[in-house]
Amino acid sequence: NLGFTKVVPGIRLTLKEKDPRSERHRFIQFKSYLFKEDALQFYRDTVIVGLDTTITFKNRTVTDSRTLNQLRFVVENNRVLYPYSGELKIEQGKDFVRAGFTGKYFFNYAKKGGLDVRLFAGKFFYTSSKTINKQFETDRYHLNMTGANGYEDYTYSDYFVGRNEFNGFVSQQIMVRDGGFKVRTDLLADKVAKTDDWLIAANISTTIPSAFNPLELLPFKIPLKFFVDIGTYAEAWKQGSDADRFLYDMGLHIPLLKETINIYIPLLYSKVYKDYIQSTSLKKERFWKKISFSIDISNFSFRKIDRQLNF
């Protein structure tokens, strides 16, 4: 099994609010992520005995090191009515800088539930001349419209049931990051709308009223939401590109355990996603194959007790 070690020294400056009763929380945080990761290295072993030559392909485990510096500016207000948050995150690693802003706002409904709105804008920079090798080496850091997988969790901050799996239901886990789309295109060498330039997206999710929620028929309560994602990215606007300039997906969202576990069922989506699903799965499997899920342990943590514990 491949493993990793992570050391994360950091510092956080919390900005004091003038009103001690304020629910607003602001801080500036800097971290350095120091990683050692196991990787498989494939090589060819050639044995020559007399006139006979035997070639065997083998693999061995090697350990690689990498460093990522991360600076965050965060403001959040966890008030009961209309909570919001905004985060500017700047990350620097070998040969690149990655910057992204994420804004969230929740509009409460009069009776129950509400409307979640999330906005994201990101830019990826190369710190020296862009080359094919640098594109390959920084691939996991590129901005992603479709659901990010375990490999793309480059800080190992999310919990994955099968981080490196490519088959089975555990391989359908995603991170809601960057563009925040719920569809997946993991089987493509070049994922749909993955970019090393810029990306902009909006994600909207609304509670479905109990009267229209078929899950209300169950003996236990399970909420149901409807989501819509829309976004665009740099390559779609380049001269000569035949890609759709705006992509979308929409469907049902089943949040469990206070949104610690989230199940997404995409129902409608852009043609490029439809073509991918049809080309990678049998017709009888397509409904189940396009389902994705995420696990957000931060929604089930001591942060709900004391916000100062978030570090």
PDB file of C-alpha atoms in Angstrom:
ATOM      1  CA  ASN A   1       0.000   0.000   0.000  1.00  0.00           C
ATOM      2  CA  LEU A   2       1.151   3.514  -0.807  1.00  0.00           C
ATOM      3  CA  GLY A   3       1.290   5.931   2.101  1.00  0.00           C
ATOM      4  CA  PHE A   4       2.253   9.471   2.971  1.00  0.00           C
ATOM      5  CA  THR A   5       3.383  11.617   5.882  1.00  0.00           C
ATOM      6  CA  LYS A   6       2.387  15.239   6.383  1.00  0.00           C
ATOM      7  CA  VAL A   7       3.760  17.954   8.657  1.00  0.00           C
ATOM      8  CA  VAL A   8       1.870  21.261   8.693  1.00  0.00           C
ATOM      9  CA  PRO A   9       3.352  24.139  10.711  1.00  0.00           C
ATOM     10  CA  GLY A  10       1.293  27.313  10.581  1.00  0.00           C
ATOM     11  CA  ILE A  11       0.171  30.512  12.232  1.00  0.00           C
ATOM     12  CA  ARG A  12      -3.191  32.280  12.402  1.00  0.00           C
ATOM     13  CA  LEU A  13      -4.026  35.880  13.235  1.00  0.00           C
ATOM     14  CA  THR A  14      -7.617  36.390  14.395  1.00  0.00           C
ATOM     15  CA  LEU A  15      -8.939  39.915  13.911  1.00  0.00           C
ATOM     16  CA  LYS A  16     -10.852  41.258  16.888  1.00  0.00           C
ATOM     17  CA  GLU A  17     -14.385  42.511  16.312  1.00  0.00           C
ATOM     18  CA  LYS A  18     -15.426  45.892  17.703  1.00  0.00           C
ATOM     19  CA  ASP A  19     -18.743  44.479  18.884  1.00  0.00           C
ATOM     20  CA  PRO A  20     -18.143  41.535  21.279  1.00  0.00           C
ATOM     21  CA  ARG A  21     -21.630  40.237  20.446  1.00  0.00           C
ATOM     22  CA  SER A  22     -20.837  40.017  16.756  1.00  0.00           C
ATOM     23  CA  GLU A  23     -21.065  36.607  15.104  1.00  0.00           C
ATOM     24  CA  ARG A  24     -18.564  37.687  12.475  1.00  0.00           C
ATOM     25  CA  HIS A  25     -15.206  35.941  12.525  1.00  0.00           C
ATOM     26  CA  ARG A  26     -12.165  37.114  10.537  1.00  0.00           C
ATOM     27  CA  PHE A  27      -8.689  35.643  10.379  1.00  0.00           C
ATOM     28  CA  ILE A  28      -5.517  35.444   8.315  1.00  0.00           C
ATOM     29  CA  GLN A  29      -3.789  32.072   8.238  1.00  0.00           C
ATOM     30  CA  PHE A  30      -0.518  30.808   6.810  1.00  0.00           C
ATOM     31  CA  LYS A  31       0.500  27.149   6.580  1.00  0.00           C
ATOM     32  CA  SER A  32       3.348  25.210   5.046  1.00  0.00           C
ATOM     33  CA  TYR A  33       2.498  21.651   4.024  1.00  0.00           C
ATOM     34  CA  LEU A  34       5.512  19.334   4.034  1.00  0.00           C
ATOM     35  CA  PHE A  35       4.824  15.977   2.387  1.00  0.00           C
ATOM     36  CA  LYS A  36       6.596  12.684   1.845  1.00  0.00           C
ATOM     37  CA  GLU A  37       4.608  10.446  -0.499  1.00  0.00           C
ATOM     38  CA  ASP A  38       5.080   6.891  -1.712  1.00  0.00           C
ATOM     39  CA  ALA A  39       4.815   6.354  -5.458  1.00  0.00           C
ATOM     40  CA  LEU A  40       5.219   3.415  -7.812  1.00  0.00           C
ATOM     41  CA  GLN A  41       8.157   3.580 -10.191  1.00  0.00           C
ATOM     42  CA  PHE A  42       8.028   1.227 -13.181  1.00  0.00           C
ATOM     43  CA  TYR A  43      11.191   0.014 -14.859  1.00  0.00           C
ATOM     44  CA  ARG A  44      12.447  -2.617 -17.292  1.00  0.00           C
ATOM     45  CA  ASP A  45      14.798  -5.341 -16.091  1.00  0.00           C
ATOM     46  CA  THR A  46      16.857  -6.926 -18.878  1.00  0.00           C
ATOM     47  CA  VAL A  47      18.744 -10.197 -18.346  1.00  0.00           C
ATOM     48  CA  ILE A  48      21.095 -11.479 -21.072  1.00  0.00           C
ATOM     49  CA  VAL A  49      22.296 -15.084 -20.856  1.00  0.00           C
ATOM     50  CA  GLY A  50      24.259 -16.179 -23.906  1.00  0.00           C
ATOM     51  CA  LEU A  51      22.073 -15.537 -26.925  1.00  0.00           C
ATOM     52  CA  ASP A  52      18.877 -15.301 -24.850  1.00  0.00           C
ATOM     53  CA  THR A  53      17.506 -11.961 -23.683  1.00  0.00           C
ATOM     54  CA  THR A  54      14.749 -11.776 -21.078  1.00  0.00           C
ATOM     55  CA  ILE A  55      12.919  -8.501 -20.476  1.00  0.00           C
ATOM     56  CA  THR A  56      10.782  -8.179 -17.351  1.00  0.00           C
ATOM     57  CA  PHE A  57       8.718  -5.141 -16.380  1.00  0.00           C
ATOM     58  CA  LYS A  58       8.849  -4.492 -12.642  1.00  0.00           C
ATOM     59  CA  ASN A  59       7.880  -1.797 -10.172  1.00  0.00           C
ATOM     60  CA  ARG A  60       9.245  -0.489  -6.914  1.00  0.00           C
ATOM     61  CA  THR A  61       8.114   1.999  -4.296  1.00  0.00           C
ATOM     62  CA  VAL A  62       9.937   5.315  -4.144  1.00  0.00           C
ATOM     63  CA  THR A  63       9.422   8.282  -1.823  1.00  0.00           C
ATOM     64  CA  ASP A  64       8.951  11.790  -3.170  1.00  0.00           C
ATOM     65  CA  SER A  65       8.941  15.055  -1.220  1.00  0.00           C
ATOM     66  CA  ARG A  66       7.006  18.231  -1.956  1.00  0.00           C
ATOM     67  CA  THR A  67       6.099  21.497  -0.221  1.00  0.00           C
ATOM     68  CA  LEU A  68       3.006  23.678  -0.530  1.00  0.00           C
ATOM     69  CA  ASN A  69       2.634  27.116   1.073  1.00  0.00           C
ATOM     70  CA  GLN A  70      -0.901  28.347   1.717  1.00  0.00           C
ATOM     71  CA  LEU A  71      -2.189  31.800   2.693  1.00  0.00           C
ATOM     72  CA  ARG A  72      -5.878  32.314   3.554  1.00  0.00           C
ATOM     73  CA  PHE A  73      -7.927  35.435   4.244  1.00  0.00           C
ATOM     74  CA  VAL A  74     -11.287  34.432   5.722  1.00  0.00           C
ATOM     75  CA  VAL A  75     -14.414  36.244   6.906  1.00  0.00           C
ATOM     76  CA  GLU A  76     -17.449  34.293   8.068  1.00  0.00           C
ATOM     77  CA  ASN A  77     -20.625  34.910   9.994  1.00  0.00           C
ATOM     78  CA  ASN A  78     -22.442  31.857  11.343  1.00  0.00           C
ATOM     79  CA  ARG A  79     -25.505  33.801  12.458  1.00  0.00           C
ATOM     80  CA  VAL A  80     -28.848  31.968  12.391  1.00  0.00           C
ATOM     81  CA  LEU A  81     -30.332  34.165   9.652  1.00  0.00           C
ATOM     82  CA  TYR A  82     -28.456  34.666   6.389  1.00  0.00           C
ATOM     83  CA  PRO A  83     -25.040  33.252   7.352  1.00  0.00           C
ATOM     84  CA  TYR A  84     -22.212  33.911   4.909  1.00  0.00           C
ATOM     85  CA  SER A  85     -18.505  33.374   4.352  1.00  0.00           C
ATOM     86  CA  GLY A  86     -15.778  34.560   2.021  1.00  0.00           C
ATOM     87  CA  GLU A  87     -12.309  33.117   1.523  1.00  0.00           C
ATOM     88  CA  LEU A  88      -9.347  34.190  -0.570  1.00  0.00           C
ATOM     89  CA  LYS A  89      -6.826  31.349  -0.782  1.00  0.00           C
ATOM     90  CA  ILE A  90      -3.378  31.684  -2.349  1.00  0.00           C
ATOM     91  CA  GLU A  91      -1.189  28.582  -2.676  1.00  0.00           C
ATOM     92  CA  GLN A  92       2.381  28.320  -3.906  1.00  0.00           C
ATOM     93  CA  GLY A  93       4.310  25.246  -4.893  1.00  0.00           C
ATOM     94  CA  LYS A  94       7.069  24.264  -7.282  1.00  0.00           C
ATOM     95  CA  ASP A  95       6.624  26.238 -10.533  1.00  0.00           C
ATOM     96  CA  PHE A  96       3.127  27.585  -9.771  1.00  0.00           C
ATOM     97  CA  VAL A  97       0.818  29.863  -7.783  1.00  0.00           C
ATOM     98  CA  ARG A  98      -2.855  28.983  -7.388  1.00  0.00           C
ATOM     99  CA  ALA A  99      -5.352  31.663  -6.275  1.00  0.00           C
ATOM    100  CA  GLY A 100      -9.069  31.285  -5.659  1.00  0.00           C
ATOM    101  CA  PHE A 101     -11.954  33.162  -4.048  1.00  0.00           C
ATOM    102  CA  THR A 102     -14.971  31.309  -2.657  1.00  0.00           C
ATOM    103  CA  GLY A 103     -18.059  33.153  -1.415  1.00  0.00           C
ATOM    104  CA  LYS A 104     -21.068  31.516   0.239  1.00  0.00           C
ATOM    105  CA  TYR A 105     -24.441  32.902   1.311  1.00  0.00           C
ATOM    106  CA  PHE A 106     -27.525  31.186   2.744  1.00  0.00           C
ATOM    107  CA  PHE A 107     -30.988  32.697   2.280  1.00  0.00           C
ATOM    108  CA  ASN A 108     -33.364  31.372   4.950  1.00  0.00           C
ATOM    109  CA  TYR A 109     -36.926  30.482   3.951  1.00  0.00           C
ATOM    110  CA  ALA A 110     -39.769  31.652   6.196  1.00  0.00           C
ATOM    111  CA  LYS A 111     -40.797  28.158   7.275  1.00  0.00           C
ATOM    112  CA  LYS A 112     -37.924  25.715   6.838  1.00  0.00           C
ATOM    113  CA  GLY A 113     -34.757  25.303   4.823  1.00  0.00           C
ATOM    114  CA  GLY A 114     -33.356  27.841   2.415  1.00  0.00           C
ATOM    115  CA  LEU A 115     -31.282  28.658  -0.643  1.00  0.00           C
ATOM    116  CA  ASP A 116     -27.507  28.096  -0.710  1.00  0.00           C
ATOM    117  CA  VAL A 117     -25.476  30.208  -3.126  1.00  0.00           C
ATOM    118  CA  ARG A 118     -21.777  29.593  -3.754  1.00  0.00           C
ATOM    119  CA  LEU A 119     -19.521  31.582  -6.094  1.00  0.00           C
ATOM    120  CA  PHE A 120     -15.978  30.675  -7.120  1.00  0.00           C
ATOM    121  CA  ALA A 121     -13.334  32.422  -9.214  1.00  0.00           C
ATOM    122  CA  GLY A 122      -9.814  31.048  -9.585  1.00  0.00           C
ATOM    123  CA  LYS A 123      -6.583  31.659 -11.489  1.00  0.00           C
ATOM    124  CA  PHE A 124      -3.562  29.420 -11.977  1.00  0.00           C
ATOM    125  CA  PHE A 125      -0.141  30.941 -12.692  1.00  0.00           C
ATOM    126  CA  TYR A 126       3.156  29.395 -13.747  1.00  0.00           C
ATOM    127  CA  THR A 127       6.094  31.102 -12.033  1.00  0.00           C
ATOM    128  CA  SER A 128       8.344  30.458 -15.029  1.00  0.00           C
ATOM    129  CA  SER A 129       7.877  29.470 -18.657  1.00  0.00           C
ATOM    130  CA  LYS A 130       5.050  26.978 -19.210  1.00  0.00           C
ATOM    131  CA  THR A 131       6.174  23.603 -20.570  1.00  0.00           C
ATOM    132  CA  ILE A 132       4.522  20.232 -21.147  1.00  0.00           C
ATOM    133  CA  ASN A 133       6.513  18.762 -18.252  1.00  0.00           C
ATOM    134  CA  LYS A 134       5.334  21.515 -15.891  1.00  0.00           C
ATOM    135  CA  GLN A 135       1.740  20.998 -17.003  1.00  0.00           C
ATOM    136  CA  PHE A 136       2.032  17.296 -16.182  1.00  0.00           C
ATOM    137  CA  GLU A 137       3.794  17.840 -12.843  1.00  0.00           C
ATOM    138  CA  THR A 138       1.240  20.424 -11.641  1.00  0.00           C
ATOM    139  CA  ASP A 139      -1.835  18.560 -12.940  1.00  0.00           C
ATOM    140  CA  ARG A 140      -3.319  17.780  -9.509  1.00  0.00           C
ATOM    141  CA  TYR A 141      -3.286  21.507  -8.642  1.00  0.00           C
ATOM    142  CA  HIS A 142      -5.143  22.686 -11.762  1.00  0.00           C
ATOM    143  CA  LEU A 143      -8.567  24.285 -11.402  1.00  0.00           C
ATOM    144  CA  ASN A 144     -11.348  21.752 -11.763  1.00  0.00           C
ATOM    145  CA  MET A 145     -14.925  22.242 -12.941  1.00  0.00           C
ATOM    146  CA  THR A 146     -15.942  18.601 -12.481  1.00  0.00           C
ATOM    147  CA  GLY A 147     -15.854  16.726  -9.189  1.00  0.00           C
ATOM    148  CA  ALA A 148     -12.300  16.528  -7.846  1.00  0.00           C
ATOM    149  CA  ASN A 149     -11.087  13.035  -6.865  1.00  0.00           C
ATOM    150  CA  GLY A 150      -8.757  11.731  -4.159  1.00  0.00           C
ATOM    151  CA  TYR A 151      -5.603  12.324  -6.178  1.00  0.00           C
ATOM    152  CA  GLU A 152      -6.588  15.981  -6.569  1.00  0.00           C
ATOM    153  CA  ASP A 153      -6.908  16.378  -2.789  1.00  0.00           C
ATOM    154  CA  TYR A 154      -3.325  17.634  -2.807  1.00  0.00           C
ATOM    155  CA  THR A 155      -3.295  18.627   0.898  1.00  0.00           C
ATOM    156  CA  TYR A 156      -4.917  15.359   2.097  1.00  0.00           C
ATOM    157  CA  SER A 157      -7.451  17.482   3.979  1.00  0.00           C
ATOM    158  CA  ASP A 158     -10.586  15.568   2.934  1.00  0.00           C
ATOM    159  CA  TYR A 159     -11.572  12.074   4.075  1.00  0.00           C
ATOM    160  CA  PHE A 160     -11.804   9.577   1.184  1.00  0.00           C
ATOM    161  CA  VAL A 161     -13.179   6.052   1.541  1.00  0.00           C
ATOM    162  CA  GLY A 162     -11.168   4.936  -1.494  1.00  0.00           C
ATOM    163  CA  ARG A 163      -8.696   7.712  -2.219  1.00  0.00           C
ATOM    164  CA  ASN A 164      -6.958   5.943  -5.110  1.00  0.00           C
ATOM    165  CA  GLU A 165      -9.792   3.712  -6.319  1.00  0.00           C
ATOM    166  CA  PHE A 166     -10.920   3.728  -9.960  1.00  0.00           C
ATOM    167  CA  ASN A 167     -13.708   1.138  -9.773  1.00  0.00           C
ATOM    168  CA  GLY A 168     -16.786   0.573  -7.651  1.00  0.00           C
ATOM    169  CA  PHE A 169     -18.983   2.989  -5.727  1.00  0.00           C
ATOM    170  CA  VAL A 170     -16.123   4.279  -3.536  1.00  0.00           C
ATOM    171  CA  SER A 171     -14.459   5.631  -6.691  1.00  0.00           C
ATOM    172  CA  GLN A 172     -17.476   7.938  -7.164  1.00  0.00           C
ATOM    173  CA  GLN A 173     -16.539  10.136  -4.205  1.00  0.00           C
ATOM    174  CA  ILE A 174     -15.776  13.773  -5.026  1.00  0.00           C
ATOM    175  CA  MET A 175     -14.628  16.985  -3.355  1.00  0.00           C
ATOM    176  CA  VAL A 176     -16.875  20.032  -3.737  1.00  0.00           C
ATOM    177  CA  ARG A 177     -14.064  22.395  -4.689  1.00  0.00           C
ATOM    178  CA  ASP A 178     -13.318  24.987  -7.378  1.00  0.00           C
ATOM    179  CA  GLY A 179     -16.187  24.751  -9.901  1.00  0.00           C
ATOM    180  CA  GLY A 180     -18.150  22.514  -7.539  1.00  0.00           C
ATOM    181  CA  PHE A 181     -19.848  20.404 -10.252  1.00  0.00           C
ATOM    182  CA  LYS A 182     -21.251  17.044  -9.142  1.00  0.00           C
ATOM    183  CA  VAL A 183     -20.582  15.095 -12.353  1.00  0.00           C
ATOM    184  CA  ARG A 184     -17.309  13.199 -12.806  1.00  0.00           C
ATOM    185  CA  THR A 185     -15.039  12.614 -15.809  1.00  0.00           C
ATOM    186  CA  ASP A 186     -12.240  10.712 -14.057  1.00  0.00           C
ATOM    187  CA  LEU A 187     -11.704   8.207 -16.871  1.00  0.00           C
ATOM    188  CA  LEU A 188     -10.525  10.895 -19.270  1.00  0.00           C
ATOM    189  CA  ALA A 189      -6.810  11.628 -19.506  1.00  0.00           C
ATOM    190  CA  ASP A 190      -7.782  15.302 -19.782  1.00  0.00           C
ATOM    191  CA  LYS A 191     -10.853  15.874 -17.601  1.00  0.00           C
ATOM    192  CA  VAL A 192     -13.667  18.061 -18.898  1.00  0.00           C
ATOM    193  CA  ALA A 193     -13.153  21.757 -18.043  1.00  0.00           C
ATOM    194  CA  LYS A 194      -9.958  21.214 -16.078  1.00  0.00           C
ATOM    195  CA  THR A 195      -7.709  24.221 -16.641  1.00  0.00           C
ATOM    196  CA  ASP A 196      -4.320  25.674 -15.795  1.00  0.00           C
ATOM    197  CA  ASP A 197      -5.608  29.188 -16.503  1.00  0.00           C
ATOM    198  CA  TRP A 198      -8.845  30.639 -15.053  1.00  0.00           C
ATOM    199  CA  LEU A 199     -12.249  29.292 -14.028  1.00  0.00           C
ATOM    200  CA  ILE A 200     -15.500  30.887 -12.785  1.00  0.00           C
ATOM    201  CA  ALA A 201     -18.544  29.029 -11.436  1.00  0.00           C
ATOM    202  CA  ALA A 202     -21.758  29.410  -9.455  1.00  0.00           C
ATOM    203  CA  ASN A 203     -23.503  26.710  -7.424  1.00  0.00           C
ATOM    204  CA  ILE A 204     -27.087  27.007  -6.183  1.00  0.00           C
ATOM    205  CA  SER A 205     -28.923  24.551  -3.954  1.00  0.00           C
ATOM    206  CA  THR A 206     -32.449  24.839  -2.567  1.00  0.00           C
ATOM    207  CA  THR A 207     -34.417  22.843  -0.024  1.00  0.00           C
ATOM    208  CA  ILE A 208     -37.362  20.938  -1.522  1.00  0.00           C
ATOM    209  CA  PRO A 209     -40.525  21.506   0.584  1.00  0.00           C
ATOM    210  CA  SER A 210     -41.757  18.514   2.575  1.00  0.00           C
ATOM    211  CA  ALA A 211     -44.959  18.360   0.516  1.00  0.00           C
ATOM    212  CA  PHE A 212     -42.886  17.630  -2.608  1.00  0.00           C
ATOM    213  CA  ASN A 213     -40.241  15.424  -0.987  1.00  0.00           C
ATOM    214  CA  PRO A 214     -40.929  11.730  -1.754  1.00  0.00           C
ATOM    215  CA  LEU A 215     -38.493  10.740   1.001  1.00  0.00           C
ATOM    216  CA  GLU A 216     -41.064  12.016   3.534  1.00  0.00           C
ATOM    217  CA  LEU A 217     -42.852   8.682   3.076  1.00  0.00           C
ATOM    218  CA  LEU A 218     -40.015   6.938   4.908  1.00  0.00           C
ATOM    219  CA  PRO A 219     -40.356   6.239   8.675  1.00  0.00           C
ATOM    220  CA  PHE A 220     -37.362   8.529   9.307  1.00  0.00           C
ATOM    221  CA  LYS A 221     -36.763  12.026   7.991  1.00  0.00           C
ATOM    222  CA  ILE A 222     -34.330  12.568   5.124  1.00  0.00           C
ATOM    223  CA  PRO A 223     -34.100  16.057   3.597  1.00  0.00           C
ATOM    224  CA  LEU A 224     -33.961  16.555  -0.155  1.00  0.00           C
ATOM    225  CA  LYS A 225     -32.452  19.419  -2.143  1.00  0.00           C
ATOM    226  CA  PHE A 226     -32.228  20.480  -5.772  1.00  0.00           C
ATOM    227  CA  PHE A 227     -28.903  21.779  -7.104  1.00  0.00           C
ATOM    228  CA  VAL A 228     -27.783  23.716 -10.175  1.00  0.00           C
ATOM    229  CA  ASP A 229     -24.144  24.329 -11.172  1.00  0.00           C
ATOM    230  CA  ILE A 230     -22.996  26.586 -14.002  1.00  0.00           C
ATOM    231  CA  GLY A 231     -19.492  27.638 -14.966  1.00  0.00           C
ATOM    232  CA  THR A 232     -16.999  28.647 -17.612  1.00  0.00           C
ATOM    233  CA  TYR A 233     -13.238  28.388 -18.073  1.00  0.00           C
ATOM    234  CA  ALA A 234     -10.396  29.852 -20.129  1.00  0.00           C
ATOM    235  CA  GLU A 235     -10.011  27.236 -22.865  1.00  0.00           C
ATOM    236  CA  ALA A 236     -13.652  27.564 -23.930  1.00  0.00           C
ATOM    237  CA  TRP A 237     -13.037  31.203 -24.896  1.00  0.00           C
ATOM    238  CA  LYS A 238      -9.879  30.679 -26.914  1.00  0.00           C
ATOM    239  CA  GLN A 239      -9.963  31.317 -30.639  1.00  0.00           C
ATOM    240  CA  GLY A 240     -10.832  28.198 -32.600  1.00  0.00           C
ATOM    241  CA  SER A 241     -12.259  26.307 -29.615  1.00  0.00           C
ATOM    242  CA  ASP A 242     -15.411  24.279 -30.299  1.00  0.00           C
ATOM    243  CA  ALA A 243     -16.122  23.700 -26.589  1.00  0.00           C
ATOM    244  CA  ASP A 244     -19.294  25.076 -25.000  1.00  0.00           C
ATOM    245  CA  ARG A 245     -18.470  28.350 -23.286  1.00  0.00           C
ATOM    246  CA  PHE A 246     -20.807  27.621 -20.390  1.00  0.00           C
ATOM    247  CA  LEU A 247     -21.293  24.208 -18.799  1.00  0.00           C
ATOM    248  CA  TYR A 248     -24.004  23.123 -16.379  1.00  0.00           C
ATOM    249  CA  ASP A 249     -25.368  20.253 -14.361  1.00  0.00           C
ATOM    250  CA  MET A 250     -28.429  19.949 -12.139  1.00  0.00           C
ATOM    251  CA  GLY A 251     -30.105  17.293 -10.063  1.00  0.00           C
ATOM    252  CA  LEU A 252     -30.990  16.055  -6.585  1.00  0.00           C
ATOM    253  CA  HIS A 253     -28.907  16.326  -3.423  1.00  0.00           C
ATOM    254  CA  ILE A 254     -29.536  14.094  -0.391  1.00  0.00           C
ATOM    255  CA  PRO A 255     -27.708  15.481   2.689  1.00  0.00           C
ATOM    256  CA  LEU A 256     -27.214  13.054   5.593  1.00  0.00           C
ATOM    257  CA  LEU A 257     -25.945  13.563   9.156  1.00  0.00           C
ATOM    258  CA  LYS A 258     -26.089  17.369   8.979  1.00  0.00           C
ATOM    259  CA  GLU A 259     -24.478  17.342   5.520  1.00  0.00           C
ATOM    260  CA  THR A 260     -21.518  15.268   6.664  1.00  0.00           C
ATOM    261  CA  ILE A 261     -22.395  12.781   3.914  1.00  0.00           C
ATOM    262  CA  ASN A 262     -23.878  14.150   0.695  1.00  0.00           C
ATOM    263  CA  ILE A 263     -25.270  12.114  -2.195  1.00  0.00           C
ATOM    264  CA  TYR A 264     -25.679  13.801  -5.588  1.00  0.00           C
ATOM    265  CA  ILE A 265     -27.852  12.526  -8.439  1.00  0.00           C
ATOM    266  CA  PRO A 266     -27.232  14.555 -11.624  1.00  0.00           C
ATOM    267  CA  LEU A 267     -30.321  14.542 -13.872  1.00  0.00           C
ATOM    268  CA  LEU A 268     -29.542  17.125 -16.559  1.00  0.00           C
ATOM    269  CA  TYR A 269     -26.121  18.247 -17.761  1.00  0.00           C
ATOM    270  CA  SER A 270     -24.185  19.680 -20.698  1.00  0.00           C
ATOM    271  CA  LYS A 271     -23.736  17.579 -23.835  1.00  0.00           C
ATOM    272  CA  VAL A 272     -20.033  17.015 -23.134  1.00  0.00           C
ATOM    273  CA  TYR A 273     -20.953  15.266 -19.870  1.00  0.00           C
ATOM    274  CA  LYS A 274     -23.730  13.285 -21.563  1.00  0.00           C
ATOM    275  CA  ASP A 275     -21.292  12.071 -24.223  1.00  0.00           C
ATOM    276  CA  TYR A 276     -18.799  11.041 -21.533  1.00  0.00           C
ATOM    277  CA  ILE A 277     -21.372   9.067 -19.535  1.00  0.00           C
ATOM    278  CA  GLN A 278     -22.681   7.287 -22.638  1.00  0.00           C
ATOM    279  CA  SER A 279     -19.184   6.356 -23.797  1.00  0.00           C
ATOM    280  CA  THR A 280     -17.910   5.026 -20.460  1.00  0.00           C
ATOM    281  CA  SER A 281     -20.835   3.014 -19.074  1.00  0.00           C
ATOM    282  CA  LEU A 282     -23.485   0.570 -20.253  1.00  0.00           C
ATOM    283  CA  LYS A 283     -27.028   1.878 -20.562  1.00  0.00           C
ATOM    284  CA  LYS A 284     -28.297  -0.233 -17.651  1.00  0.00           C
ATOM    285  CA  GLU A 285     -25.497   1.111 -15.407  1.00  0.00           C
ATOM    286  CA  ARG A 286     -25.629   4.798 -16.314  1.00  0.00           C
ATOM    287  CA  PHE A 287     -28.005   5.977 -13.591  1.00  0.00           C
ATOM    288  CA  TRP A 288     -25.879   4.460 -10.817  1.00  0.00           C
ATOM    289  CA  LYS A 289     -22.550   5.359 -12.414  1.00  0.00           C
ATOM    290  CA  LYS A 290     -23.359   9.071 -12.569  1.00  0.00           C
ATOM    291  CA  ILE A 291     -24.228   9.294  -8.857  1.00  0.00           C
ATOM    292  CA  SER A 292     -21.498  10.902  -6.777  1.00  0.00           C
ATOM    293  CA  PHE A 293     -21.033  11.544  -3.071  1.00  0.00           C
ATOM    294  CA  SER A 294     -18.891  13.655  -0.776  1.00  0.00           C
ATOM    295  CA  ILE A 295     -17.845  13.404   2.871  1.00  0.00           C
ATOM    296  CA  ASP A 296     -17.326  16.652   4.765  1.00  0.00           C
ATOM    297  CA  ILE A 297     -16.211  15.835   8.307  1.00  0.00           C
ATOM    298  CA  SER A 298     -15.983  19.560   9.134  1.00  0.00           C
ATOM    299  CA  ASN A 299     -19.797  19.564   9.324  1.00  0.00           C
ATOM    300  CA  PHE A 300     -19.658  17.026  12.154  1.00  0.00           C
ATOM    301  CA  SER A 301     -16.905  18.371  14.352  1.00  0.00           C
ATOM    302  CA  PHE A 302     -16.083  20.420  17.437  1.00  0.00           C
ATOM    303  CA  ARG A 303     -16.200  23.524  15.242  1.00  0.00           C
ATOM    304  CA  LYS A 304     -19.920  23.582  15.929  1.00  0.00           C
ATOM    305  CA  ILE A 305     -19.038  23.942  19.605  1.00  0.00           C
ATOM    306  CA  ASP A 306     -16.158  26.402  19.411  1.00  0.00           C
ATOM    307  CA  ARG A 307     -15.258  28.181  16.194  1.00  0.00           C
ATOM    308  CA  GLN A 308     -11.783  28.936  17.556  1.00  0.00           C
ATOM    309  CA  LEU A 309     -10.887  25.269  17.134  1.00  0.00           C
ATOM    310  CA  ASN A 310     -10.763  25.573  13.359  1.00  0.00           C
ATOM    311  CA  PHE A 311      -7.078  25.335  12.400  1.00  0.00           C
TER     312      PHE A 311
END
